[in-house]
Steps between C-alpha positions, in 0.01 A plus 500: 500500500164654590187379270282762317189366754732608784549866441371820433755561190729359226761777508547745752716776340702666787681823427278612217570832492832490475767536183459129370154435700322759250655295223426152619097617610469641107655164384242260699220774405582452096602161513366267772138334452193745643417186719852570721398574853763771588580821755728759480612539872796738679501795796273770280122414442482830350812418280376177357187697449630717247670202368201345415285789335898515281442101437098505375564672126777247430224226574123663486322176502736352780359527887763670681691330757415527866740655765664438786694674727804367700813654682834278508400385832531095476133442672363784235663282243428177583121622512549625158670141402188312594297636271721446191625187306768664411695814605703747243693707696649795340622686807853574508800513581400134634804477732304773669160456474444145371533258758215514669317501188696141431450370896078582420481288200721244620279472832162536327593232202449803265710543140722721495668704218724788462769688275811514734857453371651486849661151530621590877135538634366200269766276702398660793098426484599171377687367819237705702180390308531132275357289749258711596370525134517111472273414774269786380496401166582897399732502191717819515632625155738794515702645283222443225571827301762646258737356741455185514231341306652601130806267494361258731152458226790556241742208667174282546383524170884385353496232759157354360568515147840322533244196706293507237709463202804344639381321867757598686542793733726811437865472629505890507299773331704902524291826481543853392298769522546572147364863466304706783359857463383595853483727760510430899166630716539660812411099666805340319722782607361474859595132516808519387611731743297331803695170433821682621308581794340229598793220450822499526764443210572209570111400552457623174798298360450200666069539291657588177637153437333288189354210758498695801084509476463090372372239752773231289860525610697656202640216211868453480598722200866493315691823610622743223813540489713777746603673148094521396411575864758811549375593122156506584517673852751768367362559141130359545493451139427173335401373123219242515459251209188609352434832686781713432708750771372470856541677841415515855109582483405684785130249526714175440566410898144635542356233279751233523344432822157467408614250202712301714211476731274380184766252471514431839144412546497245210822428427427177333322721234790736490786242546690380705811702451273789369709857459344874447697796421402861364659776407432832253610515145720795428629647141811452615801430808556867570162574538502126690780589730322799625202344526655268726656715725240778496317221675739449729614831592119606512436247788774641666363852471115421621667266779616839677220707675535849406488360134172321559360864696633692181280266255194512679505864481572499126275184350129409450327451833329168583193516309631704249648404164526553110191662332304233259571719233862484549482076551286501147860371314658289803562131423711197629666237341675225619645202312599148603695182441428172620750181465325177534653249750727265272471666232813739421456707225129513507349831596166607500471894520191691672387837481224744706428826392212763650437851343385746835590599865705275671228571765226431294675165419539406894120583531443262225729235570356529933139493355597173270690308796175608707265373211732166507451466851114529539500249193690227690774502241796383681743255358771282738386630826234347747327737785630815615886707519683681328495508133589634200313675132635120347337323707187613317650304200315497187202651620692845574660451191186502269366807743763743418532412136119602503599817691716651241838382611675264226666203585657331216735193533680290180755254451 
């Protein structure tokens, strides 16, 4: 990746004016050391202008940020890559508009970070982009906000602790987003629905497998048995020692991916035979069962056209989203379980909790795996690719704790 001698900026933050830009600029503007050489860049100069004179009170004594105007044209982009270290990109839906963003940063040897959750255009700038990245040296981090960095940091930080106090690697650690009080912006709305436009079902599928985004072949796991299987794919309800009633979350393919890829790109660390799984905790199997096949049905629903037409007329717009007034009380939880390898019976348990916007979250989790990146903080991977909030290791670790997001793990 690009030295700080070697260009004009650390971060480049592109798409600062939108929903979760706005929250991530704030974040870097309270948080991030006055010594941070940073722009706010998208189409608008007169937009990030007013975005700036909004940014000064929050920071009086802090120079503001310079900035820089691009369109999503790839030779406007890959000017704007040159200058930076590393790239946040917050423009979305990324199956639309984030490619080119990707191809710039992987051609310029620029970082790159965003908040995507769609798996289907990961895999896709993956097979288009990896080797590009490694002979640039660029180290391309998506999926580095609410979805995915929480259970990967969470899954990390269980894997570490069982080294530490047991040195041996986890045979499995399982999820669930214990508790969540959110609601979706225009931008997550947007990309939900241009998924179903973009790929096709069975693209979509096909992505939405646990180790359909790791570079390591898949580990030989024991089958369940056709009795559990029909159970869980009719009922989606499960009890988990330790964690109560489960169901089908609707992030769990989402960030299965992005852990399997952690494990993927050091499975030694991980294990051999290394197995994630998430799901959502529910009070109890009706409200499981419905869960389940609310999920189902709904992805059914948005898969037809008219129904995707009918939403866009009825939601947030991209850009738009939740007042922070109305965010003041939000919060996620999610809770884990990790079994060290050879060691049946043994559990250690995990837990990550953050008070706020789920969008204020992504900006802080984007600006931490940025932060990481500029530091040189990258554990079990040499040069450029594709890589995950994990492979930050420890160093990401001790950054969010510092940011407000606790990360406890016992046992």
């Amino acid at each position: 990746m690009a030295t700080s001698q070697s260009r004009e900026y650390d971060i480049i933050l592109y798409g600062a004016t939108g929903y979760t830009g706005k929250y991530t600029a704030e974040y870097i503007v309270e948080s991030q050391p006055t010594t941070l050489r940073w722009a706010v860049a998208g189409r608008s100069a007169s937009k990030l202008e007013t975005l700036i004179n909004e940014l000064k009170p929050l920071n009086p004594d802090r120079a503001a940020p310079s900035i820089e105007t691009s369109s999503l044209e790839l030779q406007d982009l890959k000017s704007l890559a040159k200058k930076a270290r590393v790239v946040i990109n917050t423009v979305g839906p990324y199956s639309f508009y984030g490619k080119n963003v990707v191809q710039a940063c992987a051609e310029e040897g620029t970082g790159y970070v965003d908040t995507t959750g769609e798996v289907p255009w990961v895999k896709d700038m993956i097979e288009q982009f990896e080797s590009t990245a490694k002979k640039t040296g660029a180290v391309i981090i998506p999926q580095s906000g609410f979805e995915s960095a929480i259970p990967d940091i969470l899954a990390y930080a269980i894997t570490s602790h069982i080294h530490k106090t047991r040195s041996v690697p986890p045979k499995s650690i399982i999820s669930v987003l214990w508790d969540l009080k959110s609601q979706p912006s225009g931008g997550t709305l947007a990309t939900i629905l241009s998924l179903m436009s973009v790929y096709s079902l069975r693209q979509i599928s096909a992505a939405m497998t646990p180790y359909s985004l790791s570079p390591t072949p898949a580990p030989a796991h024991k089958k369940p048995s056709l009795l559990r299987s029909l159970s869980n794919a009719l009922f989606g309800v499960r009890t988990l020692p330790h964690l109560g009633l489960a169901t089908t979350a609707i992030t769990g393919s989402t960030n299965a991916a992005i852990v399997q890829r952690s494990w993927g790109l050091r499975p030694d660390f991980y294990g051999r035979g290394f197995k994630y799984d998430e799901l959502a905790a529910v009070r109890n199997r009706l409200v499981g069962f419905a869960v389940h096949w609310g999920l189902a049905m709904g992805g059914l629903v948005v898969a037809l056209p008219p129904t995707r037409w009918l939403i866009k007329k009825l939601v947030f717009k991209p850009g738009e989203g939740p007042s922070k007034e109305s965010t003041l009380n939000d919060f996620a939880e999610y809770r884990a379980v990790g079994v060290p390898e050879g060691k049946e019976g043994d559990v250690v348990k995990g837990r990550l909790f953050y008070k706020g916007s789920m969008y204020d979250l992504s900006g802080v989790l984007m600006t931490e795996v940025a932060a990481g990146l500029l530091g040189g903080n990258i554990e079990g991977m040499q040069g450029g690719g594709f890589a995950t909030p994990a492979i930050l290791g420890e160093g990401l670790l001790e950054r969010v704790r510092k940011a407000g997001i606790v990360v406890e793990v016992e046992g």
